[in-house]
């Protein structure tokens, strides 16, 4: 079965994220580790960043590594499992990334799904791979 790296490489709209993964040197990890969820920023997500931020990401390997791992969950999370928040204060929809940070997931009244402030792409939701699942997102999460 295809792994997450194969899935990312086969969707042209993730070519910038693929370059970042390769620059970060985490291809093997994302190919071999199991039960992952990758939140892949599309090319437009990189295009809306200022030039300086993009240059910094692609010139500092450790920063790139952290950025990629902050977009990768340590568990499989399918789109159907993202629900509306029931509590105002207690948010049960947080998931831990490989980098150790937390990302909140929610479903809006409109039905749109969000990872923190980034909307998930409906067309690239639940791309299943042998070692996890990939969701496309429209902006980078905290870098």
PDB file of C-alpha atoms in Angstrom:
ATOM      1  CA  UNK A   1       0.000   0.000   0.000  1.00  0.00           C
ATOM      2  CA  UNK A   2       1.100   3.574  -0.646  1.00  0.00           C
ATOM      3  CA  UNK A   3       2.480   5.442   2.349  1.00  0.00           C
ATOM      4  CA  UNK A   4       1.889   9.097   3.242  1.00  0.00           C
ATOM      5  CA  UNK A   5       4.938  10.206   1.260  1.00  0.00           C
ATOM      6  CA  UNK A   6       3.538   8.496  -1.852  1.00  0.00           C
ATOM      7  CA  UNK A   7       0.162  10.211  -1.360  1.00  0.00           C
ATOM      8  CA  UNK A   8       1.754  13.675  -0.970  1.00  0.00           C
ATOM      9  CA  UNK A   9       4.010  13.106  -3.981  1.00  0.00           C
ATOM     10  CA  UNK A  10       1.037  12.123  -6.168  1.00  0.00           C
ATOM     11  CA  UNK A  11      -1.009  15.290  -5.558  1.00  0.00           C
ATOM     12  CA  UNK A  12       0.537  18.191  -7.492  1.00  0.00           C
ATOM     13  CA  UNK A  13      -1.071  20.819  -5.242  1.00  0.00           C
ATOM     14  CA  UNK A  14       1.187  19.653  -2.380  1.00  0.00           C
ATOM     15  CA  UNK A  15       4.482  20.067  -4.291  1.00  0.00           C
ATOM     16  CA  UNK A  16       5.744  22.868  -2.004  1.00  0.00           C
ATOM     17  CA  UNK A  17       4.984  20.840   1.140  1.00  0.00           C
ATOM     18  CA  UNK A  18       6.736  17.858  -0.468  1.00  0.00           C
ATOM     19  CA  UNK A  19       9.828  20.037  -1.041  1.00  0.00           C
ATOM     20  CA  UNK A  20       9.674  21.127   2.616  1.00  0.00           C
ATOM     21  CA  UNK A  21       9.461  17.491   3.786  1.00  0.00           C
ATOM     22  CA  UNK A  22      12.487  16.599   1.660  1.00  0.00           C
ATOM     23  CA  UNK A  23      14.455  19.641   2.843  1.00  0.00           C
ATOM     24  CA  UNK A  24      13.537  18.782   6.464  1.00  0.00           C
ATOM     25  CA  UNK A  25      14.891  15.249   6.020  1.00  0.00           C
ATOM     26  CA  UNK A  26      11.841  13.491   7.470  1.00  0.00           C
ATOM     27  CA  UNK A  27      10.805  11.455   4.411  1.00  0.00           C
ATOM     28  CA  UNK A  28      11.830   8.144   5.991  1.00  0.00           C
ATOM     29  CA  UNK A  29       9.977   8.912   9.220  1.00  0.00           C
ATOM     30  CA  UNK A  30       6.789   9.806   7.334  1.00  0.00           C
ATOM     31  CA  UNK A  31       7.128   6.680   5.185  1.00  0.00           C
ATOM     32  CA  UNK A  32       7.746   4.224   8.021  1.00  0.00           C
ATOM     33  CA  UNK A  33       5.977   5.490  11.140  1.00  0.00           C
ATOM     34  CA  UNK A  34       2.445   4.160  11.459  1.00  0.00           C
ATOM     35  CA  UNK A  35      -0.900   5.586  12.584  1.00  0.00           C
ATOM     36  CA  UNK A  36      -0.194   9.155  11.463  1.00  0.00           C
ATOM     37  CA  UNK A  37      -2.440  11.943  10.229  1.00  0.00           C
ATOM     38  CA  UNK A  38      -0.757  14.421   7.913  1.00  0.00           C
ATOM     39  CA  UNK A  39      -2.249  17.904   7.573  1.00  0.00           C
ATOM     40  CA  UNK A  40      -0.736  18.907   4.258  1.00  0.00           C
ATOM     41  CA  UNK A  41      -0.787  22.633   3.430  1.00  0.00           C
ATOM     42  CA  UNK A  42      -1.566  23.151  -0.256  1.00  0.00           C
ATOM     43  CA  UNK A  43       0.602  25.303  -2.521  1.00  0.00           C
ATOM     44  CA  UNK A  44      -1.689  28.320  -2.021  1.00  0.00           C
ATOM     45  CA  UNK A  45      -1.033  28.089   1.745  1.00  0.00           C
ATOM     46  CA  UNK A  46       2.650  28.753   1.039  1.00  0.00           C
ATOM     47  CA  UNK A  47       1.849  31.461  -1.527  1.00  0.00           C
ATOM     48  CA  UNK A  48      -0.025  33.565   1.055  1.00  0.00           C
ATOM     49  CA  UNK A  49       2.973  33.586   3.416  1.00  0.00           C
ATOM     50  CA  UNK A  50       5.359  36.500   3.219  1.00  0.00           C
ATOM     51  CA  UNK A  51       8.527  35.821   1.234  1.00  0.00           C
ATOM     52  CA  UNK A  52      10.738  36.144   4.318  1.00  0.00           C
ATOM     53  CA  UNK A  53       8.870  33.361   6.169  1.00  0.00           C
ATOM     54  CA  UNK A  54       9.121  31.011   3.187  1.00  0.00           C
ATOM     55  CA  UNK A  55      12.854  31.761   2.802  1.00  0.00           C
ATOM     56  CA  UNK A  56      13.391  31.105   6.510  1.00  0.00           C
ATOM     57  CA  UNK A  57      11.550  27.761   6.282  1.00  0.00           C
ATOM     58  CA  UNK A  58      13.609  26.626   3.323  1.00  0.00           C
ATOM     59  CA  UNK A  59      16.968  27.759   4.708  1.00  0.00           C
ATOM     60  CA  UNK A  60      16.782  26.348   8.252  1.00  0.00           C
ATOM     61  CA  UNK A  61      16.484  22.548   8.278  1.00  0.00           C
ATOM     62  CA  UNK A  62      15.499  22.304  11.957  1.00  0.00           C
ATOM     63  CA  UNK A  63      12.768  24.924  11.507  1.00  0.00           C
ATOM     64  CA  UNK A  64      11.521  22.998   8.454  1.00  0.00           C
ATOM     65  CA  UNK A  65      11.595  19.734  10.425  1.00  0.00           C
ATOM     66  CA  UNK A  66       9.554  21.241  13.271  1.00  0.00           C
ATOM     67  CA  UNK A  67       7.073  22.757  10.792  1.00  0.00           C
ATOM     68  CA  UNK A  68       6.469  19.405   9.069  1.00  0.00           C
ATOM     69  CA  UNK A  69       6.148  17.506  12.358  1.00  0.00           C
ATOM     70  CA  UNK A  70       3.701  20.135  13.664  1.00  0.00           C
ATOM     71  CA  UNK A  71       1.511  19.189  10.694  1.00  0.00           C
ATOM     72  CA  UNK A  72       1.611  15.479  11.561  1.00  0.00           C
ATOM     73  CA  UNK A  73      -0.536  13.885  14.279  1.00  0.00           C
ATOM     74  CA  UNK A  74       0.563  10.877  16.324  1.00  0.00           C
ATOM     75  CA  UNK A  75      -2.773   9.140  15.603  1.00  0.00           C
ATOM     76  CA  UNK A  76      -5.181   8.587  12.747  1.00  0.00           C
ATOM     77  CA  UNK A  77      -7.987  11.150  12.670  1.00  0.00           C
ATOM     78  CA  UNK A  78     -10.591  10.793   9.923  1.00  0.00           C
ATOM     79  CA  UNK A  79     -12.756  13.717   8.853  1.00  0.00           C
ATOM     80  CA  UNK A  80     -15.886  11.941  10.098  1.00  0.00           C
ATOM     81  CA  UNK A  81     -14.427  11.921  13.631  1.00  0.00           C
ATOM     82  CA  UNK A  82     -14.227  15.734  13.769  1.00  0.00           C
ATOM     83  CA  UNK A  83     -17.325  16.990  15.515  1.00  0.00           C
ATOM     84  CA  UNK A  84     -18.879  20.193  16.763  1.00  0.00           C
ATOM     85  CA  UNK A  85     -17.513  21.288  20.125  1.00  0.00           C
ATOM     86  CA  UNK A  86     -20.023  20.503  22.819  1.00  0.00           C
ATOM     87  CA  UNK A  87     -18.388  22.499  25.584  1.00  0.00           C
ATOM     88  CA  UNK A  88     -17.483  26.155  25.562  1.00  0.00           C
ATOM     89  CA  UNK A  89     -14.550  25.822  27.942  1.00  0.00           C
ATOM     90  CA  UNK A  90     -13.540  22.168  27.683  1.00  0.00           C
ATOM     91  CA  UNK A  91     -12.241  21.346  24.243  1.00  0.00           C
ATOM     92  CA  UNK A  92     -12.088  17.581  23.747  1.00  0.00           C
ATOM     93  CA  UNK A  93     -11.000  17.828  20.139  1.00  0.00           C
ATOM     94  CA  UNK A  94      -7.299  18.494  20.694  1.00  0.00           C
ATOM     95  CA  UNK A  95      -4.780  16.126  19.167  1.00  0.00           C
ATOM     96  CA  UNK A  96      -1.010  15.910  19.738  1.00  0.00           C
ATOM     97  CA  UNK A  97       1.460  16.309  16.880  1.00  0.00           C
ATOM     98  CA  UNK A  98       4.719  14.421  16.385  1.00  0.00           C
ATOM     99  CA  UNK A  99       6.462  17.688  17.404  1.00  0.00           C
ATOM    100  CA  UNK A 100       4.558  17.645  20.718  1.00  0.00           C
ATOM    101  CA  UNK A 101       2.277  20.611  20.042  1.00  0.00           C
ATOM    102  CA  UNK A 102      -1.528  20.467  20.217  1.00  0.00           C
ATOM    103  CA  UNK A 103      -3.983  21.172  17.402  1.00  0.00           C
ATOM    104  CA  UNK A 104      -7.687  21.778  17.978  1.00  0.00           C
ATOM    105  CA  UNK A 105     -10.144  20.327  15.504  1.00  0.00           C
ATOM    106  CA  UNK A 106     -13.709  21.486  15.063  1.00  0.00           C
ATOM    107  CA  UNK A 107     -16.668  21.280  12.776  1.00  0.00           C
ATOM    108  CA  UNK A 108     -18.382  24.609  12.074  1.00  0.00           C
ATOM    109  CA  UNK A 109     -22.142  25.068  11.842  1.00  0.00           C
ATOM    110  CA  UNK A 110     -21.664  25.246   8.066  1.00  0.00           C
ATOM    111  CA  UNK A 111     -20.154  21.761   8.115  1.00  0.00           C
ATOM    112  CA  UNK A 112     -16.654  23.016   7.282  1.00  0.00           C
ATOM    113  CA  UNK A 113     -13.851  21.306   9.180  1.00  0.00           C
ATOM    114  CA  UNK A 114     -10.975  23.196  10.799  1.00  0.00           C
ATOM    115  CA  UNK A 115      -7.558  22.386  12.247  1.00  0.00           C
ATOM    116  CA  UNK A 116      -6.867  25.374  14.481  1.00  0.00           C
ATOM    117  CA  UNK A 117      -7.682  28.290  12.117  1.00  0.00           C
ATOM    118  CA  UNK A 118      -7.036  26.419   8.884  1.00  0.00           C
ATOM    119  CA  UNK A 119      -9.951  24.986   6.947  1.00  0.00           C
ATOM    120  CA  UNK A 120      -9.571  21.418   5.732  1.00  0.00           C
ATOM    121  CA  UNK A 121     -10.099  20.904   2.020  1.00  0.00           C
ATOM    122  CA  UNK A 122     -13.213  18.847   1.353  1.00  0.00           C
ATOM    123  CA  UNK A 123     -11.698  17.382  -1.813  1.00  0.00           C
ATOM    124  CA  UNK A 124      -8.597  16.156   0.009  1.00  0.00           C
ATOM    125  CA  UNK A 125     -10.134  14.767   3.178  1.00  0.00           C
ATOM    126  CA  UNK A 126      -9.329  11.233   4.262  1.00  0.00           C
ATOM    127  CA  UNK A 127      -6.757  10.288   1.612  1.00  0.00           C
ATOM    128  CA  UNK A 128      -5.914   6.930   3.156  1.00  0.00           C
ATOM    129  CA  UNK A 129      -2.356   5.583   3.068  1.00  0.00           C
ATOM    130  CA  UNK A 130      -0.835   2.385   4.404  1.00  0.00           C
ATOM    131  CA  UNK A 131       0.556   4.222   7.431  1.00  0.00           C
ATOM    132  CA  UNK A 132      -2.139   6.817   8.074  1.00  0.00           C
ATOM    133  CA  UNK A 133      -4.399   9.413   6.512  1.00  0.00           C
ATOM    134  CA  UNK A 134      -3.829  12.772   4.803  1.00  0.00           C
ATOM    135  CA  UNK A 135      -5.991  15.888   4.834  1.00  0.00           C
ATOM    136  CA  UNK A 136      -5.273  18.955   2.725  1.00  0.00           C
ATOM    137  CA  UNK A 137      -5.379  22.287   4.559  1.00  0.00           C
ATOM    138  CA  UNK A 138      -5.593  25.852   3.234  1.00  0.00           C
ATOM    139  CA  UNK A 139      -3.039  27.586   5.456  1.00  0.00           C
ATOM    140  CA  UNK A 140      -0.007  26.605   7.478  1.00  0.00           C
ATOM    141  CA  UNK A 141      -0.493  26.002  11.165  1.00  0.00           C
ATOM    142  CA  UNK A 142       1.913  27.609  13.652  1.00  0.00           C
ATOM    143  CA  UNK A 143       5.415  27.537  12.204  1.00  0.00           C
TER     144      UNK A 143
END
